[in-house]
Amino acid sequence: MRVSEGRDSTPVGGAEVVLHQVTRESGGPVDTVTTNRLGEYVLSAPVLDTTATYIVSIEYAGLGYFSEPVQTFGATLDTASVLAVYDTTHAAPTIALAERHVVVRAAESDGSRRIVELLVLQNRGFTTRIAFDSLHPVWSGALPPNALQFEVGDSDVSVQAVQQRGDSVVVFAPIPPGDRQLLVSYTIPRSTGELRIPIAPAVASLNVLLEDSAAALVGDGLAFRGVEELDDLFFRRYTGGPVMAGQAVAVQFSPSSFSLVSYWWITVVLATLALAAGLWRWLRLQPVQPVPTHPDAVAAEIVALDDAFARRKATASDQERLEYERRRAELKQVLSQLLKARS
């Protein structure tokens, strides 16, 4: 394994590299060596733990760089990969937003919605971009003005170096050349009739997935790409790009999506009169309904079927469960066939 610097892959000699052993319970350095004039080095673990992960680190220009997990050969750890390090800069290059994936979940029981965004930040230069100070982040992007409960997920940058500042997400972590993924999520309140997805900065590729079958995407430049199944949930996918800064992209929610929340008293009355149970039995005794022939309609019917059964699950009979499972399997098979035919 060797260490190289910059666009010309210049060997880094005389640098100290450290081998770290990481287990579920603990982690720490187990070996340290200095690179030769060709930037090469070999590290060894005194006692090899086959359940542990081993990574190599080096500090260069004040920043720490880490390798991918290394291969093991007996007690010696050595790979043919290169650990690249870079000079740092405060002003350039500009960090671009290569991809933005926005997942809009269906409404929760209180009417709020969880939004998950995967952002791919791209450094197209040959130096590591670092923050000038605590007021000037490496990169910033716009969030909806009513974004609440902001969280950072498993990302390629430090969670502690990502913050929400007003209507923006800001990143202070160093970003070396290449791509870095940033996963964030937030909640919008139930009063939100329209989610405006602010485009700032511009994004090369935008991908919006809608779980709510009654929601509608509004805006130019994004095309419907079909229905995707993720963890037994169905999402309508819209893609486009490049999308320029300031371009209008919004998701409009149907008032019916909030009917059980906005009109909670109706739910109480229905429960009191036990009409929900009667309605379920009546529907079950009706002739089998024809299966829709459009993927969106099939996905919407699956969602409606799941929602109806979820409210009856605790008291449903074995026959009702079997009928639900039969109908759902039938719809899933039809949806799969329709998607294959379309592709």
Coordinates of C-alpha atoms in Angstrom, one line a residue:
M1 CA 0.0 0.0 0.0
R2 CA 1.2 3.5 -0.7
V3 CA 0.4 7.2 -0.1
S4 CA 0.3 9.7 -3.0
E5 CA -0.6 13.4 -3.1
G6 CA -2.5 15.5 -5.6
R7 CA -3.4 15.2 -9.2
D8 CA 0.0 13.9 -10.2
S9 CA 0.0 11.0 -7.7
T10 CA 3.3 12.3 -6.2
P11 CA 4.6 9.7 -3.6
V12 CA 4.5 11.0 0.0
G13 CA 7.6 9.8 1.8
G14 CA 8.4 10.2 5.5
A15 CA 4.7 10.3 6.5
E16 CA 3.4 8.5 9.5
V17 CA 0.6 6.0 8.9
V18 CA -1.5 4.3 11.5
L19 CA -3.3 1.0 11.5
H20 CA -6.6 1.0 13.4
Q21 CA -8.4 -2.1 14.6
V22 CA -12.2 -1.6 15.0
T23 CA -14.6 -4.0 16.7
R24 CA -18.2 -3.6 17.9
E25 CA -16.9 -3.0 21.5
S26 CA -13.9 -0.8 20.9
G27 CA -11.3 0.5 18.5
G28 CA -7.8 1.9 18.5
P29 CA -4.3 2.0 16.9
V30 CA -2.4 -1.3 16.7
D31 CA 0.6 -0.4 14.5
T32 CA 2.4 2.7 13.2
V33 CA 5.0 3.0 10.4
T34 CA 6.6 5.6 8.2
T35 CA 6.4 5.6 4.5
N36 CA 9.5 5.2 2.4
R37 CA 10.6 7.6 -0.4
L38 CA 8.1 5.9 -2.8
G39 CA 5.3 6.4 -0.3
E40 CA 5.1 2.7 0.4
Y41 CA 4.4 1.0 3.7
V42 CA 3.4 -2.3 5.3
L43 CA 1.4 -2.6 8.5
S44 CA 0.9 -5.6 10.8
A45 CA -1.5 -6.5 13.5
P46 CA 0.2 -8.1 16.5
V47 CA -2.8 -10.3 17.0
L48 CA -5.2 -10.6 14.1
D49 CA -8.9 -10.4 15.0
T50 CA -10.9 -12.0 12.2
T51 CA -14.1 -10.3 13.5
A52 CA -12.5 -6.8 13.4
T53 CA -12.3 -4.2 10.7
Y54 CA -8.9 -2.7 9.9
I55 CA -8.4 0.8 8.4
V56 CA -5.4 3.0 7.8
S57 CA -5.2 6.7 8.6
I58 CA -2.7 9.5 7.8
E59 CA -2.6 13.2 8.8
Y60 CA -1.7 15.5 5.9
A61 CA -1.9 19.3 5.7
G62 CA -3.7 19.3 9.0
L63 CA -6.4 16.9 7.9
G64 CA -7.0 13.2 8.6
Y65 CA -7.5 10.8 5.7
F66 CA -8.7 7.2 6.0
S67 CA -8.5 4.2 3.8
E68 CA -11.2 1.7 2.9
P69 CA -11.1 -1.5 5.0
V70 CA -7.9 -3.3 4.1
Q71 CA -7.3 -6.9 3.1
T72 CA -5.6 -9.3 5.6
F73 CA -2.9 -11.8 4.8
G74 CA -2.1 -13.8 7.9
A75 CA -1.0 -11.2 10.5
T76 CA 0.2 -8.8 7.8
L77 CA -2.2 -6.2 6.3
D78 CA -1.3 -5.0 2.8
T79 CA -3.2 -4.0 -0.3
A80 CA -2.4 -2.6 -3.7
S81 CA -4.7 0.4 -3.2
V82 CA -3.5 3.9 -3.0
L83 CA -4.3 6.2 0.0
A84 CA -4.7 9.7 -1.7
V85 CA -4.1 12.9 0.2
Y86 CA -4.5 16.5 -1.0
D87 CA -3.5 20.1 -0.3
T88 CA -6.2 22.2 1.2
T89 CA -7.8 25.5 0.2
H90 CA -10.5 27.8 1.6
A91 CA -11.8 29.4 -1.6
A92 CA -11.9 26.8 -4.4
P93 CA -13.0 24.7 -5.9
T94 CA -16.8 25.3 -5.6
I95 CA -18.6 22.2 -4.3
A96 CA -21.3 21.2 -6.8
L97 CA -24.5 19.4 -6.1
A98 CA -24.4 16.4 -8.5
E99 CA -27.5 14.6 -7.3
R100 CA -30.5 15.3 -5.0
H101 CA -32.9 12.5 -4.1
V102 CA -36.0 13.7 -2.2
V103 CA -38.3 11.0 -0.7
V104 CA -41.7 12.4 0.4
R105 CA -43.4 10.0 2.9
A106 CA -47.1 9.6 3.4
A107 CA -48.8 11.5 6.2
E108 CA -48.3 10.3 9.7
S109 CA -51.2 9.8 12.1
D110 CA -50.9 13.5 13.2
G111 CA -50.8 14.7 9.5
S112 CA -47.1 15.6 9.5
R113 CA -44.8 14.1 6.9
R114 CA -41.2 13.0 7.0
I115 CA -38.9 14.1 4.2
V116 CA -35.6 12.3 3.5
E117 CA -33.0 13.8 1.2
L118 CA -29.8 12.1 -0.1
L119 CA -27.4 14.8 -1.5
V120 CA -24.3 14.0 -3.5
L121 CA -21.7 16.7 -3.1
Q122 CA -19.0 16.8 -5.7
N123 CA -15.5 18.3 -5.6
R124 CA -14.3 18.5 -9.2
G125 CA -10.9 20.0 -8.3
F126 CA -7.6 18.6 -7.1
T127 CA -7.5 20.1 -3.5
T128 CA -9.5 19.5 -0.4
R129 CA -12.0 22.3 0.2
I130 CA -12.1 23.4 3.9
A131 CA -14.2 26.0 5.7
F132 CA -12.7 29.4 6.2
D133 CA -14.3 29.9 9.6
S134 CA -17.6 29.1 11.5
L135 CA -19.5 31.7 9.4
H136 CA -18.4 30.4 6.0
P137 CA -19.3 26.7 5.4
V138 CA -17.8 24.5 2.7
W139 CA -21.2 24.0 1.2
S140 CA -24.8 25.1 1.9
G141 CA -28.2 24.2 0.4
A142 CA -31.7 25.4 0.8
L143 CA -34.4 23.6 2.9
P144 CA -38.2 24.2 3.0
P145 CA -38.9 27.2 5.3
N146 CA -41.1 25.0 7.6
A147 CA -38.6 22.1 8.0
L148 CA -38.7 20.8 11.6
Q149 CA -36.9 18.0 13.5
F150 CA -33.8 18.2 11.3
E151 CA -31.5 15.1 11.5
V152 CA -28.4 13.9 9.8
G153 CA -28.1 10.2 8.8
D154 CA -25.3 7.9 7.9
S155 CA -23.2 10.1 5.6
D156 CA -19.7 10.4 4.1
V157 CA -19.1 13.5 6.2
S158 CA -19.1 14.0 10.0
V159 CA -22.5 14.4 11.5
Q160 CA -21.1 17.1 13.9
A161 CA -20.0 19.1 10.9
V162 CA -23.6 19.4 9.4
Q163 CA -26.1 21.9 10.8
Q164 CA -29.5 23.4 10.0
R165 CA -29.3 27.2 9.9
G166 CA -32.7 28.7 9.3
D167 CA -33.8 27.6 5.8
S168 CA -30.4 26.0 4.9
V169 CA -28.3 22.9 5.6
V170 CA -24.7 23.9 6.0
V171 CA -21.6 21.6 5.8
F172 CA -18.3 22.5 7.5
A173 CA -16.6 19.2 7.0
P174 CA -13.6 19.1 4.6
I175 CA -14.5 17.7 1.2
P176 CA -11.7 16.1 -0.8
P177 CA -11.9 15.6 -4.6
G178 CA -14.6 13.2 -5.6
D179 CA -18.1 12.6 -4.4
R180 CA -19.4 12.7 -0.8
Q181 CA -23.0 11.6 0.2
L182 CA -25.0 13.5 2.7
L183 CA -28.2 12.1 4.2
V184 CA -30.6 14.4 6.0
S185 CA -34.2 14.2 7.0
Y186 CA -36.8 16.6 8.4
T187 CA -40.5 16.9 9.1
I188 CA -43.1 19.3 7.6
P189 CA -46.2 20.0 9.7
R190 CA -49.7 18.8 8.8
S191 CA -50.8 22.3 7.8
T192 CA -48.5 22.1 4.7
G193 CA -50.8 21.9 1.7
E194 CA -47.9 22.3 -0.7
L195 CA -44.2 21.4 -0.2
R196 CA -42.0 23.7 -2.1
I197 CA -38.6 22.1 -2.8
P198 CA -36.2 25.0 -3.0
I199 CA -33.6 24.6 -5.7
A200 CA -30.5 26.4 -4.4
P201 CA -27.9 25.6 -5.6
A202 CA -28.6 24.1 -9.0
V203 CA -28.5 20.3 -9.2
A204 CA -27.4 18.2 -12.1
S205 CA -29.9 15.4 -11.4
L206 CA -33.1 15.7 -9.3
N207 CA -35.1 12.6 -8.2
V208 CA -38.4 13.0 -6.3
L209 CA -40.3 10.0 -4.9
L210 CA -43.8 10.3 -3.6
E211 CA -45.4 7.7 -1.4
D212 CA -48.8 9.5 -1.1
S213 CA -50.8 8.3 -4.1
A214 CA -52.9 11.5 -3.9
A215 CA -50.0 13.9 -4.0
A216 CA -49.1 15.7 -7.2
L217 CA -45.8 17.0 -8.5
V218 CA -45.9 20.5 -9.9
G219 CA -43.0 22.0 -11.9
D220 CA -41.2 21.9 -15.2
G221 CA -38.4 19.6 -16.2
L222 CA -39.3 16.5 -14.2
A223 CA -40.8 13.5 -15.9
F224 CA -42.8 10.6 -14.4
R225 CA -40.6 7.4 -14.5
G226 CA -42.9 4.8 -13.1
V227 CA -43.6 3.2 -9.7
E228 CA -40.9 1.8 -7.5
E229 CA -41.2 -0.6 -4.6
L230 CA -39.1 0.1 -1.6
D231 CA -39.5 -2.1 1.5
D232 CA -43.0 -3.1 0.5
L233 CA -43.9 0.6 -0.1
F234 CA -44.7 2.0 -3.5
F235 CA -43.4 5.4 -4.6
R236 CA -44.0 7.3 -7.8
R237 CA -40.7 8.5 -9.2
Y238 CA -40.1 11.8 -11.0
T239 CA -36.6 12.7 -12.4
G240 CA -35.1 15.5 -14.4
G241 CA -32.0 17.6 -14.7
P242 CA -30.2 19.8 -14.7
V243 CA -32.5 21.8 -12.6
M244 CA -31.5 25.5 -12.3
A245 CA -31.4 27.5 -9.0
G246 CA -34.8 29.1 -8.4
Q247 CA -36.7 26.7 -10.6
A248 CA -40.1 25.9 -9.3
V249 CA -40.6 22.4 -8.0
A250 CA -43.4 21.6 -5.5
V251 CA -45.5 18.7 -4.2
Q252 CA -49.2 19.4 -3.7
F253 CA -51.1 17.3 -1.2
S254 CA -54.8 16.5 -1.5
P255 CA -57.0 17.7 1.4
S256 CA -58.3 14.1 1.6
S257 CA -54.8 13.1 2.8
F258 CA -55.6 14.8 6.1
S259 CA -59.3 13.9 6.4
L260 CA -58.8 11.5 9.3
V261 CA -56.8 14.2 11.2
S262 CA -58.7 17.3 10.3
Y263 CA -62.1 15.7 11.0
W264 CA -61.2 13.5 13.9
W265 CA -64.7 13.8 15.3
I266 CA -66.0 11.8 12.4
T267 CA -63.7 9.0 13.2
V268 CA -64.9 9.0 16.8
V269 CA -68.5 8.8 15.7
L270 CA -67.8 6.0 13.2
A271 CA -66.0 4.1 15.9
T272 CA -68.8 4.5 18.3
L273 CA -71.4 3.2 15.9
A274 CA -69.1 0.4 14.8
L275 CA -69.7 1.3 11.2
A276 CA -66.2 0.5 10.2
A277 CA -66.7 -3.2 11.0
G278 CA -69.9 -3.3 9.0
L279 CA -68.3 -1.5 6.1
W280 CA -65.5 -4.0 6.0
R281 CA -67.9 -7.0 6.0
W282 CA -70.0 -5.4 3.3
L283 CA -67.0 -4.8 1.1
R284 CA -65.9 -8.4 1.6
L285 CA -69.2 -9.8 0.4
Q286 CA -69.3 -7.7 -2.8
P287 CA -68.3 -9.3 -6.1
V288 CA -64.6 -9.2 -6.8
Q289 CA -63.6 -5.8 -8.3
P290 CA -61.7 -5.7 -11.5
V291 CA -58.0 -5.0 -11.3
P292 CA -57.0 -1.6 -12.7
T293 CA -54.8 -1.6 -15.8
H294 CA -52.5 1.4 -14.9
P295 CA -49.6 1.0 -12.5
D296 CA -50.4 4.1 -10.6
A297 CA -54.0 2.9 -10.1
V298 CA -52.8 -0.5 -8.9
A299 CA -50.4 1.0 -6.5
A300 CA -53.0 3.3 -5.1
E301 CA -55.4 0.4 -4.6
I302 CA -52.7 -1.5 -2.7
V303 CA -52.2 1.5 -0.4
A304 CA -56.0 1.8 0.1
L305 CA -56.3 -1.9 0.8
D306 CA -53.4 -1.8 3.4
D307 CA -54.9 1.2 5.1
A308 CA -58.4 -0.4 5.4
F309 CA -56.9 -3.7 6.8
A310 CA -54.7 -1.9 9.2
R311 CA -57.7 -0.4 10.9
R312 CA -59.4 -3.8 11.2
K313 CA -56.3 -5.9 11.8
A314 CA -56.8 -6.3 15.6
T315 CA -60.3 -7.7 15.3
A316 CA -60.2 -9.2 11.8
S317 CA -61.3 -12.9 11.4
D318 CA -59.1 -15.5 9.8
Q319 CA -61.3 -15.4 6.7
E320 CA -60.9 -11.6 6.5
R321 CA -57.1 -12.0 6.8
L322 CA -57.0 -14.6 4.0
E323 CA -59.2 -12.4 1.7
Y324 CA -56.9 -9.4 2.4
E325 CA -53.7 -11.4 1.6
R326 CA -55.3 -12.9 -1.5
R327 CA -56.3 -9.6 -2.9
R328 CA -53.0 -7.9 -2.1
A329 CA -51.0 -10.7 -3.7
E330 CA -53.2 -10.4 -6.8
L331 CA -52.6 -6.7 -7.0
K332 CA -48.8 -7.0 -6.5
Q333 CA -48.6 -9.6 -9.3
V334 CA -50.5 -7.3 -11.6
L335 CA -48.4 -4.3 -10.7
S336 CA -45.2 -6.3 -11.4
Q337 CA -46.5 -7.4 -14.8
L338 CA -47.5 -3.9 -15.7
L339 CA -44.2 -2.5 -14.8
K340 CA -42.3 -5.2 -16.7
A341 CA -44.5 -4.5 -19.8
R342 CA -43.9 -0.8 -19.6
S343 CA -40.1 -1.3 -19.3

